[in-house]
PDB file of C-alpha atoms in Angstrom:
ATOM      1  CA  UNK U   1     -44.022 -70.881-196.369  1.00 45.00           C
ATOM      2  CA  UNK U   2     -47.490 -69.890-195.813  1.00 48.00           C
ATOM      3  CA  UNK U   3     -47.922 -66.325-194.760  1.00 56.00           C
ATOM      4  CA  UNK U   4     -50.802 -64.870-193.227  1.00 54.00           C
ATOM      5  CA  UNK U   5     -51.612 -61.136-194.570  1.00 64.00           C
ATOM      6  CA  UNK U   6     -53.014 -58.393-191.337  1.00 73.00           C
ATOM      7  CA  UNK U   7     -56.460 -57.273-191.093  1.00 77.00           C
ATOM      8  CA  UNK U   8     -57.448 -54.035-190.511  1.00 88.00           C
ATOM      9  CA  UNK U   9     -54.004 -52.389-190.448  1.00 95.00           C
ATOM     10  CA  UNK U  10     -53.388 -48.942-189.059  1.00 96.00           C
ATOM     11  CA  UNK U  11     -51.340 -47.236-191.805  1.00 97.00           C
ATOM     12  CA  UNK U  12     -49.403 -43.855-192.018  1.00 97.00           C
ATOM     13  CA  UNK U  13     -49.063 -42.126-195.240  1.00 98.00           C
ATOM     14  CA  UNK U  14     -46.217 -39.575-194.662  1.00 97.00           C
ATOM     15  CA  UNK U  15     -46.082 -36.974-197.840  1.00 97.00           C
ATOM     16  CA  UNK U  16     -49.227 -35.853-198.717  1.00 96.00           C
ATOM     17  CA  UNK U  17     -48.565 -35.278-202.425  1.00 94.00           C
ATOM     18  CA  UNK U  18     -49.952 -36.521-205.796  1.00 95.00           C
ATOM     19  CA  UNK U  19     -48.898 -39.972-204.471  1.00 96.00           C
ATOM     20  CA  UNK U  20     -49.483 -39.732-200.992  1.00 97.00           C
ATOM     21  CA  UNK U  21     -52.852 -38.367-201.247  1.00 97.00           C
ATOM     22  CA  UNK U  22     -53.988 -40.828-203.771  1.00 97.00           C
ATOM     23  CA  UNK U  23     -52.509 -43.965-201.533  1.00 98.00           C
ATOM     24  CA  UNK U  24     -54.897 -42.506-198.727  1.00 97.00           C
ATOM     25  CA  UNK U  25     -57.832 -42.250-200.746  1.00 97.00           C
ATOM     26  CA  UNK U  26     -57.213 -45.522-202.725  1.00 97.00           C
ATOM     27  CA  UNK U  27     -56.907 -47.242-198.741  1.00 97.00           C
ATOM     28  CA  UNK U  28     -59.921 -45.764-197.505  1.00 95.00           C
ATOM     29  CA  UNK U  29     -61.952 -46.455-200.703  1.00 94.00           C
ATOM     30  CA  UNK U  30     -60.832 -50.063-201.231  1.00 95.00           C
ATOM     31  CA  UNK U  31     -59.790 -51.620-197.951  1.00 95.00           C
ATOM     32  CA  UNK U  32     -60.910 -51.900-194.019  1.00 94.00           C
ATOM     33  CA  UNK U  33     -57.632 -50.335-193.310  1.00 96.00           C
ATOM     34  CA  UNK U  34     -57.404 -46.899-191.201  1.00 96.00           C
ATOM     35  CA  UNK U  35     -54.828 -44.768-192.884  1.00 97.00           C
ATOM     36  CA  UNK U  36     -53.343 -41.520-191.275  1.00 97.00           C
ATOM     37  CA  UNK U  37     -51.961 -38.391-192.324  1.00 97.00           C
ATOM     38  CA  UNK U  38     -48.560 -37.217-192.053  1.00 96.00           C
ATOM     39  CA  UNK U  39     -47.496 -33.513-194.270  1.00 96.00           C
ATOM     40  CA  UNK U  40     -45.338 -30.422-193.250  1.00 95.00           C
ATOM     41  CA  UNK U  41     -48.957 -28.910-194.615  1.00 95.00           C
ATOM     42  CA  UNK U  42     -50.976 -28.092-191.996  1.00 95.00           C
ATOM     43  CA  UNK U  43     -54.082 -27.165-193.883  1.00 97.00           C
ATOM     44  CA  UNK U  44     -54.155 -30.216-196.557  1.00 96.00           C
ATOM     45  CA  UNK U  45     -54.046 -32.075-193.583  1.00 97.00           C
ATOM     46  CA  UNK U  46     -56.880 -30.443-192.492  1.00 97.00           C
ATOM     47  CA  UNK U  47     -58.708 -30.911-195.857  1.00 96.00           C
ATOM     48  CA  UNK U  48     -57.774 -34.627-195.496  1.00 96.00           C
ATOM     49  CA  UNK U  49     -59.805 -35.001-192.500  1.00 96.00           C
ATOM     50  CA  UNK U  50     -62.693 -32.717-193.524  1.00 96.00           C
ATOM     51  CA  UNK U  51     -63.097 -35.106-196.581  1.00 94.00           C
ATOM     52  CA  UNK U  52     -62.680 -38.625-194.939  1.00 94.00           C
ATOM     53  CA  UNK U  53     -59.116 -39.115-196.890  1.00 95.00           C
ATOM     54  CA  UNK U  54     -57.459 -40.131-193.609  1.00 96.00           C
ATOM     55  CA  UNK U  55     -58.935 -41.013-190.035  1.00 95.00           C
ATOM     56  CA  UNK U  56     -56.253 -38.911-188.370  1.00 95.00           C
ATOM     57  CA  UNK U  57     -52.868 -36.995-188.295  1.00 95.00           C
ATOM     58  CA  UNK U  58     -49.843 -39.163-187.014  1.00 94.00           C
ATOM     59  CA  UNK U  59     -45.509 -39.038-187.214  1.00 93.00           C
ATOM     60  CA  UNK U  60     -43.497 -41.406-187.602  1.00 93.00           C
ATOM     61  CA  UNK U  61     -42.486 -41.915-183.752  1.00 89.00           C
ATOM     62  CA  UNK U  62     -45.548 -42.039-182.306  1.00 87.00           C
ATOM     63  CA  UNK U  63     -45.257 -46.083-182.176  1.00 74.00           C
ATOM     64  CA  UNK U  64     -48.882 -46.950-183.600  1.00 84.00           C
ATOM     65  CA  UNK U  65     -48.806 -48.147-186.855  1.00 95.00           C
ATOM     66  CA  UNK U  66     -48.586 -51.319-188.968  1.00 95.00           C
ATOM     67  CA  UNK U  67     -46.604 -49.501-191.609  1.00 97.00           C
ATOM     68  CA  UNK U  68     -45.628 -46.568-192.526  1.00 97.00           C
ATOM     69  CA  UNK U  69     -45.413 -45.363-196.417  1.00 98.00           C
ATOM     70  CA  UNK U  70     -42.784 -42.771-197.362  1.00 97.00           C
ATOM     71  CA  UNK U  71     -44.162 -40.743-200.565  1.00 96.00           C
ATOM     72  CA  UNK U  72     -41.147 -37.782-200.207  1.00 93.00           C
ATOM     73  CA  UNK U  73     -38.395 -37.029-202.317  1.00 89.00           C
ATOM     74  CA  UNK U  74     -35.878 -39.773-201.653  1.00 89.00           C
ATOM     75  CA  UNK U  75     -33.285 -36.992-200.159  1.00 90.00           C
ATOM     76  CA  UNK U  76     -36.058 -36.295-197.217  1.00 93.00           C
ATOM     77  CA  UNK U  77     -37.203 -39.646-196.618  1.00 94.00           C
ATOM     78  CA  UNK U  78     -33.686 -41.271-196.359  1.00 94.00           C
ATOM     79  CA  UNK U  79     -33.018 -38.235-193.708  1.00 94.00           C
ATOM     80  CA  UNK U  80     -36.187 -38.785-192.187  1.00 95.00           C
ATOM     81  CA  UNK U  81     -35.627 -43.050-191.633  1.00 96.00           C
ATOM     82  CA  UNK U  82     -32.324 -41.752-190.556  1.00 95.00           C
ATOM     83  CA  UNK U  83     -33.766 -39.401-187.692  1.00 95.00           C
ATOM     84  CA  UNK U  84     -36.875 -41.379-186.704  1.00 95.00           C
ATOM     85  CA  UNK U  85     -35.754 -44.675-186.791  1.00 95.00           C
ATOM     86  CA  UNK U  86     -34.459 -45.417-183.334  1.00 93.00           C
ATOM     87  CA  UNK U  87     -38.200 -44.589-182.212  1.00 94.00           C
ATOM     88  CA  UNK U  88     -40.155 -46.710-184.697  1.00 95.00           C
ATOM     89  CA  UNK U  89     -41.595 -49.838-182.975  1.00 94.00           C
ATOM     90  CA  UNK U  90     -39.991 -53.221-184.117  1.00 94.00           C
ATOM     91  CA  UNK U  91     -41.921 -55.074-186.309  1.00 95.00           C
ATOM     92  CA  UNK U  92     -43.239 -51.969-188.224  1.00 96.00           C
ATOM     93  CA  UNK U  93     -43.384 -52.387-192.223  1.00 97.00           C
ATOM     94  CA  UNK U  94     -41.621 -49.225-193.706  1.00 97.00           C
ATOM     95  CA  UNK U  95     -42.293 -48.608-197.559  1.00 98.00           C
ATOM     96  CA  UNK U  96     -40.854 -46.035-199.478  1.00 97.00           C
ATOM     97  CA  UNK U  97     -42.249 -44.711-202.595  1.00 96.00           C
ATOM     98  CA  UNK U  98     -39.070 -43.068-204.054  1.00 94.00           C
ATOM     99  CA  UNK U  99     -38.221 -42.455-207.796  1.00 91.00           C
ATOM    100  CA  UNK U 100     -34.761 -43.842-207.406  1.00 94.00           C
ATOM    101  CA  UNK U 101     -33.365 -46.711-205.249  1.00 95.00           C
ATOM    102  CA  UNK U 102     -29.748 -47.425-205.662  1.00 91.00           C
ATOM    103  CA  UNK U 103     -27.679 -47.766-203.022  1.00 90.00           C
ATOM    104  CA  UNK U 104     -30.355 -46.745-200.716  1.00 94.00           C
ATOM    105  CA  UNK U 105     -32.403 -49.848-200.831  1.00 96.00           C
ATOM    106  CA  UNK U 106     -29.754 -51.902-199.195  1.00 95.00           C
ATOM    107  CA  UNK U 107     -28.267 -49.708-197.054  1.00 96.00           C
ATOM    108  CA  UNK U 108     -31.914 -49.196-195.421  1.00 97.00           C
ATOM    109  CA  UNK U 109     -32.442 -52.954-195.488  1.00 97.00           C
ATOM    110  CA  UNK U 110     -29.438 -53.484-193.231  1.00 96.00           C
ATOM    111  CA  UNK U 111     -29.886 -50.342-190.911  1.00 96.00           C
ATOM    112  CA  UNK U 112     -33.766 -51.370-190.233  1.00 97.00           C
ATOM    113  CA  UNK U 113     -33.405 -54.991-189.925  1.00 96.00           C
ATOM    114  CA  UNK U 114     -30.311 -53.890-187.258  1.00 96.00           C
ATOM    115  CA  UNK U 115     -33.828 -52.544-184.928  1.00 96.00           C
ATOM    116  CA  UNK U 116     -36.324 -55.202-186.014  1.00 96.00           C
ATOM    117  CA  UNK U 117     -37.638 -52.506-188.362  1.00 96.00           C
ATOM    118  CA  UNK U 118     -38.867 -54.748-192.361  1.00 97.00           C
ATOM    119  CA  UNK U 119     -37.904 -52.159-194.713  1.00 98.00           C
ATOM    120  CA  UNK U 120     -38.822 -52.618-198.226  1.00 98.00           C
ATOM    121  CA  UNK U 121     -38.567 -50.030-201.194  1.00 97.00           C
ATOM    122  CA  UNK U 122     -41.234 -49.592-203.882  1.00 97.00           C
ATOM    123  CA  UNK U 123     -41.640 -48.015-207.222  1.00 97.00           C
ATOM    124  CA  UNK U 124     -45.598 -46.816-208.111  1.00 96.00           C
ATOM    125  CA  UNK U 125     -45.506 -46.629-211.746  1.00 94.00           C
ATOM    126  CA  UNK U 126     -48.503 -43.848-211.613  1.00 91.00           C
ATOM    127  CA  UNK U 127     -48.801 -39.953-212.098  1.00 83.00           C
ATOM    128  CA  UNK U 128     -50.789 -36.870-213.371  1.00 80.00           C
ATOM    129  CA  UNK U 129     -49.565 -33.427-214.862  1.00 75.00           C
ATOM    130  CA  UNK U 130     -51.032 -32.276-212.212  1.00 81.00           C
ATOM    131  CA  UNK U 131     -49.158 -32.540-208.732  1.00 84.00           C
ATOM    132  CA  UNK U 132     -49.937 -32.049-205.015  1.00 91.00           C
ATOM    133  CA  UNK U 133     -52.670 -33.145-202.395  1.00 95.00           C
ATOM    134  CA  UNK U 134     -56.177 -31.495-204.292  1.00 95.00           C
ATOM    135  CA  UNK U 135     -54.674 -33.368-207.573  1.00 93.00           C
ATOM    136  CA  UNK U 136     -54.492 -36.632-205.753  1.00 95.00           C
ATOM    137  CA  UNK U 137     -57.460 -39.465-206.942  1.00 95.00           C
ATOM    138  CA  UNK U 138     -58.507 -43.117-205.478  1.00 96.00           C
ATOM    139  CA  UNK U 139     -58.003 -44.161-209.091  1.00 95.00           C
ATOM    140  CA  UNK U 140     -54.553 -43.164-209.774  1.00 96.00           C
ATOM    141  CA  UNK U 141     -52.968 -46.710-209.441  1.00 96.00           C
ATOM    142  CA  UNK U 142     -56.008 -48.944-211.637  1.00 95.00           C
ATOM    143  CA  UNK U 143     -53.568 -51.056-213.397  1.00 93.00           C
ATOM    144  CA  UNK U 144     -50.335 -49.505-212.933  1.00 94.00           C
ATOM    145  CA  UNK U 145     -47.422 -51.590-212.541  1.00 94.00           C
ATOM    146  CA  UNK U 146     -45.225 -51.362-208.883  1.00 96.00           C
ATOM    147  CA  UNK U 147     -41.886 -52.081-209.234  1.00 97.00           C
ATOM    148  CA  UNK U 148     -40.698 -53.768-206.025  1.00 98.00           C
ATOM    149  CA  UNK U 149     -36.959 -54.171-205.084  1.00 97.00           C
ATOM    150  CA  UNK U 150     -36.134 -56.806-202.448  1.00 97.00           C
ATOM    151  CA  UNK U 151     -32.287 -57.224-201.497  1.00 97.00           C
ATOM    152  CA  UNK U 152     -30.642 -59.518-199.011  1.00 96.00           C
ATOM    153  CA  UNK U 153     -32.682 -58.933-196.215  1.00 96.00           C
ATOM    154  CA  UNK U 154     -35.662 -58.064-197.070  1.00 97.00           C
ATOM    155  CA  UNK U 155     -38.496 -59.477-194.846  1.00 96.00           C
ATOM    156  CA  UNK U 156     -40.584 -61.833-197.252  1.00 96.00           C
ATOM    157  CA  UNK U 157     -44.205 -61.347-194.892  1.00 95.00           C
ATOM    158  CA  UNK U 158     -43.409 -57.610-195.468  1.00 97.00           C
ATOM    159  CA  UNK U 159     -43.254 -58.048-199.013  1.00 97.00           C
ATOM    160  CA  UNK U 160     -46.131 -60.120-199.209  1.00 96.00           C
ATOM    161  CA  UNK U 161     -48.414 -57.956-197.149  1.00 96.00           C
ATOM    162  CA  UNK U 162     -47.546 -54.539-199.232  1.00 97.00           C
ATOM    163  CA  UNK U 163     -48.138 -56.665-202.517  1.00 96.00           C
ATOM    164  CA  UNK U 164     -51.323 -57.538-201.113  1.00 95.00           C
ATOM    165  CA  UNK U 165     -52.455 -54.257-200.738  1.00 96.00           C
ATOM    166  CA  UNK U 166     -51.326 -53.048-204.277  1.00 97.00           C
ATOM    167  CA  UNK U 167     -53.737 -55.265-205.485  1.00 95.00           C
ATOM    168  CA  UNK U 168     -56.493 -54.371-203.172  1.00 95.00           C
ATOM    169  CA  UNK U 169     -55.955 -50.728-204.495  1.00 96.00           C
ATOM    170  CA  UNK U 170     -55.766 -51.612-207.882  1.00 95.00           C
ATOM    171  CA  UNK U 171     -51.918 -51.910-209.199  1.00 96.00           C
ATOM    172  CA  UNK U 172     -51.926 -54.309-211.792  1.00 92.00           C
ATOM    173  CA  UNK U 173     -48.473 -56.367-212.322  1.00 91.00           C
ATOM    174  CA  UNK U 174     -46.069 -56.578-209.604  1.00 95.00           C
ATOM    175  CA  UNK U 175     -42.564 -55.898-211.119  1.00 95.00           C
ATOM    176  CA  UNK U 176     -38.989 -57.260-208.952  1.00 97.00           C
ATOM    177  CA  UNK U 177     -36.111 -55.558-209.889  1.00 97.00           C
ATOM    178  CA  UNK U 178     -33.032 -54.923-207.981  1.00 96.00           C
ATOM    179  CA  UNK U 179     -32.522 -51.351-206.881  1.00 97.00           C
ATOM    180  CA  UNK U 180     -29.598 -50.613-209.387  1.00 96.00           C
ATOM    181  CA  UNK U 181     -31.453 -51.772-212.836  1.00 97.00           C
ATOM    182  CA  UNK U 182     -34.545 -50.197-211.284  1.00 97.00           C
ATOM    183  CA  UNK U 183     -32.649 -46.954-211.738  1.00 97.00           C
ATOM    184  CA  UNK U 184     -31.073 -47.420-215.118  1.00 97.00           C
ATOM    185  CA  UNK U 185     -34.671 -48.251-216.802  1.00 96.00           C
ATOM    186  CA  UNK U 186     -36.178 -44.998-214.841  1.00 96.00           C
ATOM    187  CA  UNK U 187     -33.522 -43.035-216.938  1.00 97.00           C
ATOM    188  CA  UNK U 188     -34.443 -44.479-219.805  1.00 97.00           C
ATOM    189  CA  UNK U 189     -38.321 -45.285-219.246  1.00 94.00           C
ATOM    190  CA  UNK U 190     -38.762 -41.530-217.410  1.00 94.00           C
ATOM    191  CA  UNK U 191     -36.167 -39.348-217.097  1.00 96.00           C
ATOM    192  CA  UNK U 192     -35.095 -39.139-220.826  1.00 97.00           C
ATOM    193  CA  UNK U 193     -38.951 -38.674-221.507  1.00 96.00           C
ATOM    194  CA  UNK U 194     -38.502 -35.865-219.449  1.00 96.00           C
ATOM    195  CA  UNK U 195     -35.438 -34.194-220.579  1.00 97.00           C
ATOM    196  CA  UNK U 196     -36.503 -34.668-223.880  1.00 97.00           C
ATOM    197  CA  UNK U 197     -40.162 -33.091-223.403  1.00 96.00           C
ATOM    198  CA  UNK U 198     -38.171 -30.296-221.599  1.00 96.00           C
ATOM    199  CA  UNK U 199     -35.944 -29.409-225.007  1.00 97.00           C
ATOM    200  CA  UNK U 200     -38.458 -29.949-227.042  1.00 95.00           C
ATOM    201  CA  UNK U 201     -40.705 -27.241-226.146  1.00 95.00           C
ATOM    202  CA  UNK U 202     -37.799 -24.944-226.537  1.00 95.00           C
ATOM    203  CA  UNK U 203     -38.384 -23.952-229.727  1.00 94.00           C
ATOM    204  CA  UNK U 204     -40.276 -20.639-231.680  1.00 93.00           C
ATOM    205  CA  UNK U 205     -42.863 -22.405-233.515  1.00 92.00           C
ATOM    206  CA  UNK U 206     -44.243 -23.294-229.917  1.00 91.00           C
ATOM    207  CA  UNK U 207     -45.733 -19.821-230.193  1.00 88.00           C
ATOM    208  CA  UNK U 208     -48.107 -21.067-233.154  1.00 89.00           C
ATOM    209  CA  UNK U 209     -47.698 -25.018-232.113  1.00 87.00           C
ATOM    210  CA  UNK U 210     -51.376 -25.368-230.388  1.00 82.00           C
ATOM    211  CA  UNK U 211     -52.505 -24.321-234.021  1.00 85.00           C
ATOM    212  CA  UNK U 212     -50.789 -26.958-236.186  1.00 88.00           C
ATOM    213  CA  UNK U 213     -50.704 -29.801-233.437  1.00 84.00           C
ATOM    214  CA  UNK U 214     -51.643 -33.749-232.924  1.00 82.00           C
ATOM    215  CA  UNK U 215     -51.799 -36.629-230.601  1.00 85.00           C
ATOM    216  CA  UNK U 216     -47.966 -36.625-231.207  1.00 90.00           C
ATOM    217  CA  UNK U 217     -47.124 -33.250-230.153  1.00 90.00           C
ATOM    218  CA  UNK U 218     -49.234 -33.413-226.834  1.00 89.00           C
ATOM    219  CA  UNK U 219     -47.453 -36.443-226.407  1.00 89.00           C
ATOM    220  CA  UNK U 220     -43.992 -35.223-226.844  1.00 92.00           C
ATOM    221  CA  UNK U 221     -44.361 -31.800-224.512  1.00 92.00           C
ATOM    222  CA  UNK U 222     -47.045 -33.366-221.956  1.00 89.00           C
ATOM    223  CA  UNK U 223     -44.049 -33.784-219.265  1.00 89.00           C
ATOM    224  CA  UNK U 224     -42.287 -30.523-220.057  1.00 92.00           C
ATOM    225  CA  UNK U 225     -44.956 -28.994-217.289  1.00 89.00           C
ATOM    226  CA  UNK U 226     -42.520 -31.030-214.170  1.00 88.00           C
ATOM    227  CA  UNK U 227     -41.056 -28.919-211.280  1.00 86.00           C
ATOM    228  CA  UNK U 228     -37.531 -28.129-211.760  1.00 92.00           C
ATOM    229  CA  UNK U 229     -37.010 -28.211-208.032  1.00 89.00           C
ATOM    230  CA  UNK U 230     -37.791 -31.986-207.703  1.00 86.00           C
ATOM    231  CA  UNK U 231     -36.616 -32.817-210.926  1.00 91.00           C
ATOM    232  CA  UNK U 232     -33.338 -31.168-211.226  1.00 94.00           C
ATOM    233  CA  UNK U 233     -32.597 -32.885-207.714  1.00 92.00           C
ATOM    234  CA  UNK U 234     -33.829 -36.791-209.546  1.00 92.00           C
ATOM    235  CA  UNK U 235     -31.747 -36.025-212.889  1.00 96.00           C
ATOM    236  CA  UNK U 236     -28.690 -35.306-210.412  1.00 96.00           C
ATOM    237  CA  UNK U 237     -29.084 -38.231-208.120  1.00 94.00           C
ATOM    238  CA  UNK U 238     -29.153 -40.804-210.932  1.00 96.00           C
ATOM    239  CA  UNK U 239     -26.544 -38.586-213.159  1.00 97.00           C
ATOM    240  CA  UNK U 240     -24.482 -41.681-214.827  1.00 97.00           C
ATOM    241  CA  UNK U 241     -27.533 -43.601-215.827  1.00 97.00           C
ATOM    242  CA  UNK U 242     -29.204 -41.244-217.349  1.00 98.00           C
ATOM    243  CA  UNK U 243     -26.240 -39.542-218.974  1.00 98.00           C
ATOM    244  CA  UNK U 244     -25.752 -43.105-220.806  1.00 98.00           C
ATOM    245  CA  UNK U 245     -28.926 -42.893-222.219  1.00 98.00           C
ATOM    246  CA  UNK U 246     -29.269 -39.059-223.319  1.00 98.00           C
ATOM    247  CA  UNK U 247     -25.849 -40.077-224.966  1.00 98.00           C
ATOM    248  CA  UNK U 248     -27.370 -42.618-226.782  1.00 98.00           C
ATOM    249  CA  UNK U 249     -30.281 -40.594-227.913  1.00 98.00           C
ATOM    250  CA  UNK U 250     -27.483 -37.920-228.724  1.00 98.00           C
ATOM    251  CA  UNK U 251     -25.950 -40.487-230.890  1.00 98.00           C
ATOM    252  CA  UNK U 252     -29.282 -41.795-232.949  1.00 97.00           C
ATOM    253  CA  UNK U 253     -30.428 -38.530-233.399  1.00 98.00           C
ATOM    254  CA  UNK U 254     -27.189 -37.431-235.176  1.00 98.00           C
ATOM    255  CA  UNK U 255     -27.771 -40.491-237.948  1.00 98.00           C
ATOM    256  CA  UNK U 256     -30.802 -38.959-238.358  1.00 98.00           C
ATOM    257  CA  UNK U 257     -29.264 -35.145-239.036  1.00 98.00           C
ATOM    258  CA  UNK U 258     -26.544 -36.766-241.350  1.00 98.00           C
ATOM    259  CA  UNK U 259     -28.879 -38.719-243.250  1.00 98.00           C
ATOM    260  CA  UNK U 260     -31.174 -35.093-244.184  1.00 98.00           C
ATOM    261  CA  UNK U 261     -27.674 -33.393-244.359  1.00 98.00           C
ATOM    262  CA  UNK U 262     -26.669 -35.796-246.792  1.00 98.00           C
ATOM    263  CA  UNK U 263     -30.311 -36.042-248.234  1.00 98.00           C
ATOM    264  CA  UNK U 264     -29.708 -39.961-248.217  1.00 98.00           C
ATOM    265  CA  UNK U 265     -32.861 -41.037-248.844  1.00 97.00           C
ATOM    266  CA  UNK U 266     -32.168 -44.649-248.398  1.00 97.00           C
ATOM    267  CA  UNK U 267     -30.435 -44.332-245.382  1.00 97.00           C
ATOM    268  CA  UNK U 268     -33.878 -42.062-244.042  1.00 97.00           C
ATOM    269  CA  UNK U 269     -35.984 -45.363-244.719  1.00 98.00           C
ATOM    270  CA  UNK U 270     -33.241 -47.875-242.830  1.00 97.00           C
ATOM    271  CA  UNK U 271     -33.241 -45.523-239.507  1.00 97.00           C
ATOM    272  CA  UNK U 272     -37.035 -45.175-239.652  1.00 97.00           C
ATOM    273  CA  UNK U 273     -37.671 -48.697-240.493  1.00 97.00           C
ATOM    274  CA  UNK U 274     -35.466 -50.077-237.922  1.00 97.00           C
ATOM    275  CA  UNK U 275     -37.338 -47.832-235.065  1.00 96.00           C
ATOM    276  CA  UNK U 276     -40.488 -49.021-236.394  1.00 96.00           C
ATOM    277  CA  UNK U 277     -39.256 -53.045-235.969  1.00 97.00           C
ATOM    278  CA  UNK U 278     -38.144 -52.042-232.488  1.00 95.00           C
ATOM    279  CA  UNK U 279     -41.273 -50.627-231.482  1.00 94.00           C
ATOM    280  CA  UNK U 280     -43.558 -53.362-233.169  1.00 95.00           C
ATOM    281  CA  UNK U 281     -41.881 -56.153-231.140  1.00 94.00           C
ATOM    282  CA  UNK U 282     -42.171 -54.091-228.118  1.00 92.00           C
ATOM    283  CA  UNK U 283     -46.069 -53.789-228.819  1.00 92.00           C
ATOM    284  CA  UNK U 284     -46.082 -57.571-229.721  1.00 91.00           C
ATOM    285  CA  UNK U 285     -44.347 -58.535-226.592  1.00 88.00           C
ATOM    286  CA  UNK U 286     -46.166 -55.848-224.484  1.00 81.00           C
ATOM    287  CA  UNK U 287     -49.951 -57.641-225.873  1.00 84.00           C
ATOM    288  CA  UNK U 288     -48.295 -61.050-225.002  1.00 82.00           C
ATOM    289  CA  UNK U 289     -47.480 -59.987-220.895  1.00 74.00           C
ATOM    290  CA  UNK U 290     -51.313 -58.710-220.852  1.00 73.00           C
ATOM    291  CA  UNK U 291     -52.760 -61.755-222.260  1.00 77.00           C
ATOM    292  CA  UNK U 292     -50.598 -63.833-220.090  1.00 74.00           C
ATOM    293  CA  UNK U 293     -51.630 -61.398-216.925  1.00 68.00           C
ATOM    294  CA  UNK U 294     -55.724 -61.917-218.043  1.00 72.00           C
ATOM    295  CA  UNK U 295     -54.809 -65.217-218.315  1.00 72.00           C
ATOM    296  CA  UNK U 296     -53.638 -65.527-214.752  1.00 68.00           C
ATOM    297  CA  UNK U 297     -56.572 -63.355-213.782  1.00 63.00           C
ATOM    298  CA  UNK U 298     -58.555 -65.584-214.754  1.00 65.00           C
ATOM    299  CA  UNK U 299     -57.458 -68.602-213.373  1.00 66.00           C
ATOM    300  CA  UNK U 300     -57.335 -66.895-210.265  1.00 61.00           C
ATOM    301  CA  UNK U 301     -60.740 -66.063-210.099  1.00 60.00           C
ATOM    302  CA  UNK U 302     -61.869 -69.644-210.835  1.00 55.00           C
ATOM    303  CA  UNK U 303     -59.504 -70.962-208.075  1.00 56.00           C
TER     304      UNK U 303
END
């Protein structure tokens, strides 16, 4: 089936954030697309307009937009679809931008498609330390992966016009996944990072670290600057998954305690060898998907 993508779309960002200000400016910057401004923040709204990020300040009711991209806290925007979803006009393509999808995915699949609504849920693998509207950049998403999680239900044009644009703004690949495995690897790929940063820094030689410190120790307590507000609230919402996985890392670390306990030497070189195979193939397969991807780039631009 052929499917033709929309020209100059009228789009509302709702969530002004880190993400939400950088899908505004990315919009602007790289498309003929109008994008407007929707934030509980009167002033960065404001700012948005003073600096050409958006064209205008919309909601979510007032029935003029193409789509509509949710870049809140999943807890607010699944209240939000909830409240304003009766008013949206049908036809409308609503995109969240949520760290977790879960049960949500499909239970918003079936209760927009019920009003003509094309709901489909989204991933953008992209951040900064930094958080919040004046941290946002039209560069944030060069190359990042999207992770994109159709169900039963999910309008295909929909999906094909919001891949569309991820490339126009400069996502690189386009991940599937369905909304429960999408939330098991976030455990493992961001949340552990995150508790792990978190402990980490808990510890007295942090007082002296800066002065004794690497590549490997920025890398290890980069993430330990998150807010605990939104944070707490993700760890919570996707509490068996990433309880699996922080038991897991609870369980290889202890080989590694027994093995200095025990000052078994032998067994030292075993556990570090074997996470040095792991990781090796993961950079080997890792070089093969972007060879493949430049590849297809390629071809693409010869077509």
């Amino acid at each position: 089936m052929q499917i033709t993508q929309p020209q100059n779309m009228r789009i509302l960002v709702v969530g002004m954030g880190l993400i939400g200000g950088s899908l505004c400016k990315a919009i602007q910057q790289s498309t003929s697309h109008k994008v407007y401004g929707c934030d509980v923040q009167q002033q960065v709204l404001q700012d948005a307009l003073a600096d050409g990020t958006i064209k205008g300040i919309g909601s979510m009711t007032d029935g003029s937009y193409d789509m509509i991209l949710l870049c809140l806290h999943q807890r607010i925007a699944i209240s939000m679809i909830y409240e304003a979803l009766p008013r949206i006009p049908k036809g409308t393509i609503l995109v969240d931008t949520c760290g977790l999808k879960g049960r949500m995915v499909r239970d918003l699949t079936y209760r927009c498609s019920k009003v003509g609504v094309r709901y489909v849920g989204t991933h953008p693998m992209a951040g900064r330390e930094k958080s919040g509207y004046y941290a946002s950049i039209p560069d944030l998403f060069q190359n990042a992966n999207l992770i994109v999680t159709p169900v039963d239900g999910t309008d295909e044009a929909a999906l094909e016009t919001i891949k569309t644009l991820a490339k126009q703004i400069g996502f690189g690949p386009i991940v599937t996944a369905t909304p429960m495995w999408h939330d098991n690897m976030i455990a493992y790929t961001s949340q552990l990072a995150h508790v792990v940063s978190s402990a980490y820094v808990k510890d007295f030689c942090m007082d002296d670290a800066l002065s004794f410190s690497g590549g490997s120790f920025q890398d290890m307590t980069r993430v330990a600057t998150m807010d605990e507000t939104m944070w707490a609230a993700l760890f919570l919402d996707n509490r068996d998954n990433l309880l699996y996985h922080l038991d897991l890392l609870i369980e290889n670390l202890t080989d590694y305690r027994d093995a200095l306990k025990q000052r078994d030497e032998e067994r030292l070189q075993y556990l570090i060898a074997e996470g040095r195979q792991i990781q090796e193939e993961n950079v080997r397969k890792r070089g093969e998907i972007q060879e493949m991807a430049q590849a297809k780039q390629t071809e693409e631009g010869f077509a």
